mmCIF file of C-alpha atoms and ligand atoms in Angstrom:
data_model
loop_
_atom_site.group_PDB
_atom_site.id
_atom_site.type_symbol
_atom_site.label_atom_id
_atom_site.label_comp_id
_atom_site.label_asym_id
_atom_site.label_seq_id
_atom_site.Cartn_x
_atom_site.Cartn_y
_atom_site.Cartn_z
ATOM 1 C CA MET A 15 -35.470 18.964 1.772
ATOM 2 C CA THR A 16 -31.887 19.010 3.055
ATOM 3 C CA LYS A 17 -28.918 20.656 1.317
ATOM 4 C CA ILE A 18 -26.174 18.030 1.166
ATOM 5 C CA GLY A 19 -22.557 18.177 0.001
ATOM 6 C CA PHE A 20 -21.443 14.707 -1.158
ATOM 7 C CA ILE A 21 -17.767 13.883 -1.718
ATOM 8 C CA GLY A 22 -16.637 10.602 -3.320
ATOM 9 C CA LEU A 23 -18.790 9.320 -6.168
ATOM 10 C CA GLY A 24 -17.297 5.874 -6.799
ATOM 11 C CA ASN A 25 -18.979 2.472 -6.922
ATOM 12 C CA MET A 26 -20.884 3.187 -3.719
ATOM 13 C CA GLY A 27 -21.164 6.991 -3.570
ATOM 14 C CA LEU A 28 -22.843 7.527 -6.918
ATOM 15 C CA HIS A 29 -25.704 5.164 -6.037
ATOM 16 C CA MET A 30 -26.109 6.806 -2.639
ATOM 17 C CA VAL A 31 -26.303 10.212 -4.341
ATOM 18 C CA ARG A 32 -28.956 8.960 -6.766
ATOM 19 C CA ASN A 33 -31.088 7.693 -3.870
ATOM 20 C CA LEU A 34 -30.803 11.007 -1.972
ATOM 21 C CA LEU A 35 -31.755 12.929 -5.115
ATOM 22 C CA ALA A 36 -34.724 10.637 -5.747
ATOM 23 C CA ALA A 37 -35.939 11.376 -2.200
ATOM 24 C CA GLY A 38 -36.030 15.097 -3.027
ATOM 25 C CA HIS A 39 -32.823 16.373 -1.443
ATOM 26 C CA GLU A 40 -30.551 18.992 -2.997
ATOM 27 C CA LEU A 41 -27.001 17.798 -3.623
ATOM 28 C CA LYS A 42 -23.673 19.452 -4.419
ATOM 29 C CA VAL A 43 -21.146 16.813 -5.417
ATOM 30 C CA PHE A 44 -17.400 16.493 -5.838
ATOM 31 C CA ASP A 45 -15.000 13.742 -6.858
ATOM 32 C CA LEU A 46 -11.435 13.830 -8.179
ATOM 33 C CA ALA A 47 -12.721 11.858 -11.196
ATOM 34 C CA GLU A 48 -14.643 14.232 -13.456
ATOM 35 C CA ALA A 49 -16.625 11.475 -15.164
ATOM 36 C CA THR A 50 -18.369 10.523 -11.936
ATOM 37 C CA VAL A 51 -19.213 14.162 -11.202
ATOM 38 C CA ALA A 52 -20.790 14.357 -14.665
ATOM 39 C CA ALA A 53 -22.803 11.187 -13.968
ATOM 40 C CA ALA A 54 -24.115 12.655 -10.702
ATOM 41 C CA ALA A 55 -24.945 15.938 -12.468
ATOM 42 C CA GLU A 56 -26.953 13.975 -15.027
ATOM 43 C CA ALA A 57 -28.979 12.543 -12.151
ATOM 44 C CA GLY A 58 -29.750 16.082 -10.929
ATOM 45 C CA ALA A 59 -26.878 17.038 -8.571
ATOM 46 C CA SER A 60 -24.952 20.338 -8.819
ATOM 47 C CA PRO A 61 -21.291 19.764 -9.635
ATOM 48 C CA ALA A 62 -18.752 21.412 -7.305
ATOM 49 C CA GLY A 63 -15.185 22.218 -8.360
ATOM 50 C CA SER A 64 -13.521 21.214 -5.097
ATOM 51 C CA VAL A 65 -14.038 19.687 -1.664
ATOM 52 C CA ALA A 66 -14.263 23.209 -0.212
ATOM 53 C CA GLU A 67 -16.971 24.203 -2.661
ATOM 54 C CA ALA A 68 -19.001 21.044 -1.971
ATOM 55 C CA ALA A 69 -18.785 21.734 1.780
ATOM 56 C CA LYS A 70 -19.960 25.355 1.644
ATOM 57 C CA GLY A 71 -23.617 26.353 1.924
ATOM 58 C CA VAL A 72 -24.903 22.899 2.894
ATOM 59 C CA GLU A 73 -26.465 21.496 6.078
ATOM 60 C CA VAL A 74 -24.879 18.043 5.858
ATOM 61 C CA VAL A 75 -21.604 16.867 4.302
ATOM 62 C CA ILE A 76 -21.332 13.177 3.429
ATOM 63 C CA SER A 77 -18.135 11.510 2.199
ATOM 64 C CA MET A 78 -17.507 8.062 0.666
ATOM 65 C CA VAL A 79 -13.822 7.689 -0.235
ATOM 66 C CA PRO A 80 -11.447 4.699 -0.178
ATOM 67 C CA ALA A 81 -9.232 4.876 2.931
ATOM 68 C CA GLY A 82 -8.066 6.851 5.976
ATOM 69 C CA LYS A 83 -5.571 8.972 4.028
ATOM 70 C CA HIS A 84 -8.337 10.090 1.660
ATOM 71 C CA VAL A 85 -10.610 10.959 4.588
ATOM 72 C CA LYS A 86 -7.817 13.097 6.064
ATOM 73 C CA ALA A 87 -7.306 14.801 2.693
ATOM 74 C CA VAL A 88 -11.050 15.525 2.428
ATOM 75 C CA TYR A 89 -11.603 16.849 5.980
ATOM 76 C CA LEU A 90 -8.330 18.395 7.191
ATOM 77 C CA GLY A 91 -6.279 21.365 5.950
ATOM 78 C CA ASP A 92 -7.188 24.762 4.481
ATOM 79 C CA GLN A 93 -9.072 23.257 1.558
ATOM 80 C CA GLY A 94 -10.806 20.590 3.622
ATOM 81 C CA VAL A 95 -14.384 20.206 4.811
ATOM 82 C CA ILE A 96 -13.724 21.347 8.389
ATOM 83 C CA ALA A 97 -12.152 24.650 7.291
ATOM 84 C CA ASN A 98 -14.901 25.392 4.776
ATOM 85 C CA ALA A 99 -18.236 24.009 5.996
ATOM 86 C CA ASP A 100 -20.902 26.378 7.327
ATOM 87 C CA ALA A 101 -21.253 26.615 11.114
ATOM 88 C CA GLY A 102 -23.684 23.971 12.358
ATOM 89 C CA ALA A 103 -23.189 21.617 9.405
ATOM 90 C CA LEU A 104 -23.267 17.929 10.270
ATOM 91 C CA LEU A 105 -20.302 15.913 8.929
ATOM 92 C CA VAL A 106 -20.766 12.230 8.047
ATOM 93 C CA ASP A 107 -18.021 9.958 6.745
ATOM 94 C CA CYS A 108 -19.320 6.668 5.327
ATOM 95 C CA SER A 109 -15.938 5.300 4.167
ATOM 96 C CA THR A 110 -14.495 2.145 5.753
ATOM 97 C CA ILE A 111 -11.306 3.354 7.451
ATOM 98 C CA ASP A 112 -9.145 2.671 10.485
ATOM 99 C CA VAL A 113 -10.636 3.495 13.869
ATOM 100 C CA ALA A 114 -7.703 5.750 14.854
ATOM 101 C CA THR A 115 -8.128 8.035 11.819
ATOM 102 C CA ALA A 116 -11.910 8.172 12.317
ATOM 103 C CA ARG A 117 -11.350 9.332 15.916
ATOM 104 C CA GLU A 118 -8.628 11.803 14.903
ATOM 105 C CA VAL A 119 -10.762 13.479 12.221
ATOM 106 C CA SER A 120 -13.831 13.487 14.459
ATOM 107 C CA ALA A 121 -11.788 15.216 17.211
ATOM 108 C CA ALA A 122 -10.551 17.836 14.709
ATOM 109 C CA ALA A 123 -14.174 18.455 13.689
ATOM 110 C CA ALA A 124 -15.237 18.776 17.342
ATOM 111 C CA ASP A 125 -12.393 21.256 18.008
ATOM 112 C CA ALA A 126 -13.782 23.408 15.193
ATOM 113 C CA GLY A 127 -17.321 23.152 16.643
ATOM 114 C CA PHE A 128 -18.750 20.488 14.297
ATOM 115 C CA GLU A 129 -20.622 17.284 15.081
ATOM 116 C CA MET A 130 -19.141 14.395 13.094
ATOM 117 C CA LEU A 131 -20.272 10.797 12.625
ATOM 118 C CA ASP A 132 -18.415 7.797 11.236
ATOM 119 C CA ALA A 133 -21.043 5.753 9.411
ATOM 120 C CA PRO A 134 -19.474 2.908 7.410
ATOM 121 C CA VAL A 135 -21.755 0.535 5.568
ATOM 122 C CA SER A 136 -22.177 -3.079 4.677
ATOM 123 C CA GLY A 137 -24.312 -4.381 1.840
ATOM 124 C CA GLY A 138 -22.015 -3.676 -1.091
ATOM 125 C CA VAL A 139 -22.741 -1.984 -4.404
ATOM 126 C CA GLY A 140 -26.071 -3.831 -4.724
ATOM 127 C CA GLY A 141 -27.169 -2.502 -1.338
ATOM 128 C CA ALA A 142 -26.063 1.018 -2.257
ATOM 129 C CA GLU A 143 -28.104 0.861 -5.464
ATOM 130 C CA ALA A 144 -31.193 -0.624 -3.802
ATOM 131 C CA GLY A 145 -30.990 1.673 -0.759
ATOM 132 C CA THR A 146 -30.720 -1.316 1.582
ATOM 133 C CA LEU A 147 -27.316 -0.728 3.196
ATOM 134 C CA THR A 148 -26.609 -1.350 6.863
ATOM 135 C CA PHE A 149 -25.069 1.714 8.534
ATOM 136 C CA MET A 150 -22.969 1.348 11.687
ATOM 137 C CA VAL A 151 -22.741 4.792 13.229
ATOM 138 C CA GLY A 152 -20.331 6.321 15.753
ATOM 139 C CA GLY A 153 -20.952 9.750 17.270
ATOM 140 C CA SER A 154 -23.268 11.570 19.656
ATOM 141 C CA PRO A 155 -26.908 10.436 20.057
ATOM 142 C CA GLU A 156 -28.059 13.929 18.952
ATOM 143 C CA ALA A 157 -26.046 13.799 15.727
ATOM 144 C CA PHE A 158 -27.256 10.218 15.149
ATOM 145 C CA ALA A 159 -30.880 11.349 15.494
ATOM 146 C CA ARG A 160 -30.225 14.211 13.081
ATOM 147 C CA VAL A 161 -28.683 12.040 10.364
ATOM 148 C CA SER A 162 -30.997 9.032 10.674
ATOM 149 C CA PRO A 163 -33.688 10.250 8.217
ATOM 150 C CA LEU A 164 -31.003 10.614 5.527
ATOM 151 C CA LEU A 165 -29.400 7.256 6.273
ATOM 152 C CA GLU A 166 -32.830 5.617 6.117
ATOM 153 C CA ILE A 167 -33.066 6.687 2.466
ATOM 154 C CA MET A 168 -29.790 4.928 1.646
ATOM 155 C CA GLY A 169 -30.121 2.009 4.034
ATOM 156 C CA LYS A 170 -32.387 -0.472 5.758
ATOM 157 C CA ASN A 171 -30.646 -1.064 9.082
ATOM 158 C CA ILE A 172 -29.251 1.962 10.899
ATOM 159 C CA ILE A 173 -27.401 1.087 14.104
ATOM 160 C CA HIS A 174 -25.945 3.526 16.616
ATOM 161 C CA ALA A 175 -22.741 1.848 17.769
ATOM 162 C CA GLY A 176 -21.647 4.432 20.374
ATOM 163 C CA GLY A 177 -19.198 7.353 20.365
ATOM 164 C CA PRO A 178 -16.752 8.518 17.661
ATOM 165 C CA GLY A 179 -14.974 5.655 15.871
ATOM 166 C CA ASN A 180 -17.407 3.017 17.108
ATOM 167 C CA GLY A 181 -19.081 2.713 13.704
ATOM 168 C CA GLU A 182 -15.731 1.745 12.197
ATOM 169 C CA ALA A 183 -15.018 -0.558 15.145
ATOM 170 C CA ALA A 184 -18.300 -2.419 14.565
ATOM 171 C CA LYS A 185 -17.698 -2.703 10.829
ATOM 172 C CA ILE A 186 -14.154 -4.022 11.287
ATOM 173 C CA CYS A 187 -15.224 -6.601 13.904
ATOM 174 C CA ASN A 188 -18.053 -7.814 11.675
ATOM 175 C CA ASN A 189 -15.827 -8.185 8.638
ATOM 176 C CA MET A 190 -13.039 -9.914 10.560
ATOM 177 C CA MET A 191 -15.609 -12.587 11.472
ATOM 178 C CA LEU A 192 -16.759 -12.767 7.849
ATOM 179 C CA ALA A 193 -13.172 -13.265 6.636
ATOM 180 C CA ILE A 194 -12.679 -16.088 9.126
ATOM 181 C CA SER A 195 -16.058 -17.745 8.551
ATOM 182 C CA MET A 196 -15.645 -17.777 4.754
ATOM 183 C CA ILE A 197 -12.324 -19.573 5.132
ATOM 184 C CA GLY A 198 -13.951 -22.064 7.529
ATOM 185 C CA ALA A 199 -16.856 -22.655 5.149
ATOM 186 C CA SER A 200 -14.446 -23.167 2.253
ATOM 187 C CA GLU A 201 -12.325 -25.615 4.217
ATOM 188 C CA ILE A 202 -15.299 -27.832 5.101
ATOM 189 C CA PHE A 203 -16.509 -28.019 1.485
ATOM 190 C CA ALA A 204 -12.970 -28.871 0.323
ATOM 191 C CA LEU A 205 -12.668 -31.539 3.037
ATOM 192 C CA GLY A 206 -16.200 -32.839 2.405
ATOM 193 C CA ARG A 207 -15.437 -33.397 -1.284
ATOM 194 C CA ARG A 208 -12.332 -35.396 -0.445
ATOM 195 C CA LEU A 209 -14.327 -37.494 2.018
ATOM 196 C CA GLY A 210 -16.887 -38.306 -0.672
ATOM 197 C CA LEU A 211 -19.659 -35.893 0.332
ATOM 198 C CA GLU A 212 -21.749 -34.111 -2.296
ATOM 199 C CA ASP A 213 -21.646 -30.299 -1.852
ATOM 200 C CA GLN A 214 -25.448 -30.249 -1.595
ATOM 201 C CA THR A 215 -25.470 -32.914 1.114
ATOM 202 C CA LEU A 216 -22.916 -31.076 3.232
ATOM 203 C CA PHE A 217 -24.835 -27.841 2.667
ATOM 204 C CA ASP A 218 -28.112 -29.482 3.783
ATOM 205 C CA VAL A 219 -26.421 -30.583 6.996
ATOM 206 C CA ALA A 220 -24.267 -27.529 7.750
ATOM 207 C CA SER A 221 -26.940 -24.957 6.914
ATOM 208 C CA THR A 222 -29.337 -26.524 9.411
ATOM 209 C CA SER A 223 -26.847 -27.587 12.091
ATOM 210 C CA SER A 224 -24.380 -25.942 14.412
ATOM 211 C CA ALA A 225 -22.001 -24.924 11.582
ATOM 212 C CA ARG A 226 -24.729 -22.689 10.195
ATOM 213 C CA CYS A 227 -23.571 -19.158 9.307
ATOM 214 C CA TRP A 228 -24.006 -16.494 6.594
ATOM 215 C CA SER A 229 -20.951 -17.772 4.711
ATOM 216 C CA ILE A 230 -22.723 -21.116 4.290
ATOM 217 C CA ASP A 231 -26.455 -20.454 4.163
ATOM 218 C CA THR A 232 -26.473 -17.171 2.201
ATOM 219 C CA TYR A 233 -23.137 -16.851 0.427
ATOM 220 C CA CYS A 234 -22.132 -20.475 -0.037
ATOM 221 C CA PRO A 235 -18.622 -20.635 -1.586
ATOM 222 C CA VAL A 236 -19.380 -23.646 -3.828
ATOM 223 C CA PRO A 237 -21.709 -23.456 -6.836
ATOM 224 C CA GLY A 238 -25.124 -25.078 -6.542
ATOM 225 C CA PRO A 239 -26.658 -24.945 -3.080
ATOM 226 C CA VAL A 240 -27.361 -21.172 -2.966
ATOM 227 C CA PRO A 241 -28.196 -20.010 -6.517
ATOM 228 C CA THR A 242 -27.614 -16.313 -5.718
ATOM 229 C CA SER A 243 -24.088 -16.738 -4.339
ATOM 230 C CA PRO A 244 -21.175 -15.490 -6.535
ATOM 231 C CA ALA A 245 -19.829 -19.068 -6.756
ATOM 232 C CA ASN A 246 -22.554 -19.614 -9.390
ATOM 233 C CA ARG A 247 -21.211 -16.856 -11.648
ATOM 234 C CA ASP A 248 -17.553 -17.770 -11.533
ATOM 235 C CA TYR A 249 -17.029 -15.598 -8.447
ATOM 236 C CA GLU A 250 -17.615 -12.350 -10.328
ATOM 237 C CA GLY A 251 -19.387 -9.353 -8.785
ATOM 238 C CA GLY A 252 -20.118 -9.521 -5.079
ATOM 239 C CA PHE A 253 -17.505 -8.332 -2.592
ATOM 240 C CA ALA A 254 -14.005 -8.174 -4.072
ATOM 241 C CA ALA A 255 -11.257 -10.042 -2.221
ATOM 242 C CA ALA A 256 -9.255 -6.774 -2.266
ATOM 243 C CA LEU A 257 -11.924 -5.108 -0.102
ATOM 244 C CA MET A 258 -12.096 -8.098 2.236
ATOM 245 C CA LEU A 259 -8.315 -7.973 2.579
ATOM 246 C CA LYS A 260 -8.495 -4.251 3.287
ATOM 247 C CA ASP A 261 -11.043 -4.788 6.065
ATOM 248 C CA VAL A 262 -9.280 -7.723 7.697
ATOM 249 C CA LEU A 263 -6.002 -5.748 7.655
ATOM 250 C CA LEU A 264 -7.845 -2.853 9.338
ATOM 251 C CA SER A 265 -8.985 -5.307 12.020
ATOM 252 C CA GLN A 266 -5.380 -6.357 12.596
ATOM 253 C CA GLU A 267 -4.221 -2.735 12.795
ATOM 254 C CA ALA A 268 -6.934 -2.062 15.376
ATOM 255 C CA ALA A 269 -6.078 -5.226 17.356
ATOM 256 C CA GLN A 270 -2.417 -4.203 17.421
ATOM 257 C CA ASP A 271 -3.343 -0.675 18.581
ATOM 258 C CA VAL A 272 -5.170 -2.094 21.612
ATOM 259 C CA GLY A 273 -2.621 -4.861 22.292
ATOM 260 C CA LEU A 274 -4.997 -7.750 21.543
ATOM 261 C CA ASP A 275 -3.884 -10.992 19.908
ATOM 262 C CA THR A 276 -6.448 -12.215 17.323
ATOM 263 C CA PRO A 277 -4.736 -15.309 15.868
ATOM 264 C CA LEU A 278 -7.556 -16.339 13.533
ATOM 265 C CA GLY A 279 -7.949 -12.776 12.242
ATOM 266 C CA ALA A 280 -4.182 -12.668 11.652
ATOM 267 C CA HIS A 281 -4.249 -15.986 9.810
ATOM 268 C CA ALA A 282 -7.223 -14.860 7.693
ATOM 269 C CA ALA A 283 -5.244 -11.745 6.732
ATOM 270 C CA GLU A 284 -2.319 -13.959 5.629
ATOM 271 C CA ILE A 285 -4.606 -16.204 3.569
ATOM 272 C CA TYR A 286 -6.312 -13.277 1.776
ATOM 273 C CA THR A 287 -2.913 -11.619 1.204
ATOM 274 C CA LYS A 288 -1.709 -14.808 -0.504
ATOM 275 C CA PHE A 289 -4.898 -14.903 -2.592
ATOM 276 C CA ALA A 290 -4.443 -11.270 -3.684
ATOM 277 C CA ASP A 291 -0.723 -11.807 -4.395
ATOM 278 C CA LYS A 292 -1.665 -14.626 -6.758
ATOM 279 C CA GLY A 293 -3.576 -12.035 -8.812
ATOM 280 C CA HIS A 294 -7.148 -12.776 -7.695
ATOM 281 C CA ALA A 295 -7.895 -9.557 -5.810
ATOM 282 C CA ASN A 296 -10.781 -8.682 -8.136
ATOM 283 C CA MET A 297 -12.609 -11.982 -7.674
ATOM 284 C CA ASP A 298 -15.365 -12.255 -5.092
ATOM 285 C CA PHE A 299 -13.824 -13.085 -1.714
ATOM 286 C CA SER A 300 -15.632 -16.447 -1.561
ATOM 287 C CA ALA A 301 -13.308 -17.617 -4.371
ATOM 288 C CA ILE A 302 -10.915 -18.278 -1.487
ATOM 289 C CA PHE A 303 -12.606 -21.708 -1.701
ATOM 290 C CA LYS A 304 -10.864 -22.326 -5.025
ATOM 291 C CA MET A 305 -7.450 -21.614 -3.542
ATOM 292 C CA LEU A 306 -8.099 -23.736 -0.458
ATOM 293 C CA ASN A 307 -9.423 -26.531 -2.673
ATOM 294 C CA GLY A 308 -6.238 -26.415 -4.742
ATOM 295 C CA ASP A 309 -7.908 -25.071 -7.904
ATOM 296 C CA LEU A 310 -6.114 -21.698 -8.045
HETATM 297 P P1 NAD B 429 -14.313 3.692 -5.183
HETATM 298 O O1 NAD B 429 -12.838 3.599 -5.280
HETATM 299 O O2 NAD B 429 -15.175 3.125 -6.261
HETATM 300 O O3 NAD B 429 -14.743 5.239 -5.000
HETATM 301 C C1 NAD B 429 -14.072 6.140 -4.197
HETATM 302 C C2 NAD B 429 -14.154 7.506 -4.859
HETATM 303 O O4 NAD B 429 -13.542 8.469 -3.990
HETATM 304 C C3 NAD B 429 -13.417 7.563 -6.188
HETATM 305 O O5 NAD B 429 -14.327 7.988 -7.198
HETATM 306 C C4 NAD B 429 -12.311 8.590 -5.936
HETATM 307 O O6 NAD B 429 -12.010 9.401 -7.073
HETATM 308 C C5 NAD B 429 -12.904 9.416 -4.814
HETATM 309 N N1 NAD B 429 -11.911 10.167 -4.037
HETATM 310 C C6 NAD B 429 -10.772 9.739 -3.463
HETATM 311 N N2 NAD B 429 -10.134 10.746 -2.844
HETATM 312 C C7 NAD B 429 -10.896 11.841 -3.014
HETATM 313 C C8 NAD B 429 -10.761 13.202 -2.635
HETATM 314 N N3 NAD B 429 -9.706 13.631 -1.925
HETATM 315 N N4 NAD B 429 -11.739 14.059 -3.002
HETATM 316 C C9 NAD B 429 -12.793 13.645 -3.723
HETATM 317 N N5 NAD B 429 -12.976 12.374 -4.137
HETATM 318 C C10 NAD B 429 -12.028 11.487 -3.784
HETATM 319 O O7 NAD B 429 -14.685 3.030 -3.767
HETATM 320 P P2 NAD B 429 -16.113 2.433 -3.310
HETATM 321 O O8 NAD B 429 -16.215 1.008 -3.762
HETATM 322 O O9 NAD B 429 -17.183 3.403 -3.657
HETATM 323 O O10 NAD B 429 -15.891 2.391 -1.737
HETATM 324 C C11 NAD B 429 -15.929 3.570 -0.937
HETATM 325 C C12 NAD B 429 -15.776 3.168 0.517
HETATM 326 O O11 NAD B 429 -16.850 2.279 0.870
HETATM 327 C C13 NAD B 429 -14.472 2.423 0.828
HETATM 328 O O12 NAD B 429 -13.977 2.828 2.078
HETATM 329 C C14 NAD B 429 -14.906 0.959 0.838
HETATM 330 O O13 NAD B 429 -14.077 0.150 1.672
HETATM 331 C C15 NAD B 429 -16.316 1.080 1.407
HETATM 332 N N6 NAD B 429 -17.208 -0.041 1.048
HETATM 333 C C16 NAD B 429 -17.239 -0.498 -0.236
HETATM 334 C C17 NAD B 429 -18.064 -1.557 -0.538
HETATM 335 C C18 NAD B 429 -18.122 -2.109 -1.953
HETATM 336 O O14 NAD B 429 -18.681 -3.200 -2.139
HETATM 337 N N7 NAD B 429 -17.605 -1.390 -2.967
HETATM 338 C C19 NAD B 429 -18.860 -2.161 0.449
HETATM 339 C C20 NAD B 429 -18.836 -1.641 1.735
HETATM 340 C C21 NAD B 429 -17.989 -0.573 2.036
#
């Protein structure tokens, strides 16, 4: 049994907390939203009144908050995790944030004598609930070995990506490719329709030929060929376009920081920005097909 402080009980965090509790761990939890703290308490966690309180008296602190500024607010300053955690506590941030902030906060933790890992996830809310997330982890091999048994409760694939910030780097690279490939998949179905191809026929070819990719064979953006894809439920649920836009913008921030031109990533960011500006940010990101097909 490990004593864990968990901060950030939103769509992802609350499910992760439930899975850790079900595995027999002891959790102290905090979120700015009281309702989510109450929901975690109902599942057996002890509510904490602040970040500082959640960080005290535990062996591991895990956070799952929206963006880099929230991670800074949680970890830095007098009331933050670093100033209040017990000596020897392991700090693990699972939020998807920019690489630079992940490295900055990890360095502040190291200066105060703490091991810190960035461990963003993929797999969405469904994966968080089922305990099948993929974790991409940046930090020392020793800290990775220490946290792995906990991550294995919440996830299925746990990958050590290298030193501090590398978990975020891996996540951002993966999702930049996903943003691009979903646009490519959508464009071929839109073009195929205009050339007289049935969606199913193009799917049968593309999913078994050199165009094959996750955006076609698992998450097909047109209804029909893959019954489980969000296209079959009017693009509801799944991975919101707002989150895809967030991730592809993070990839562009990172590319700019290292002086690399990523023209397709940049164009994908423009296309998802346009989609969000039209008011569709809450739809699944594969609904980009509808915009590219002229339906939105
Ligand atoms: P969410 O907005 O549902 O939850 C975030 C929670 O953090 C909120 O409850 C908020 O009140 C809390 N919070 C913010 N600042 C805080 C602070 N200073 N102290 C305490 N609590 C604070 O977000 P989510 O969907 O759970 O996503 C969390 C992270 O996981 C994000 O970085 C997101 O990009 C990433 N992610 C989400 C998904 C997904 O499908 N939802 C998939 C993969 C990765």
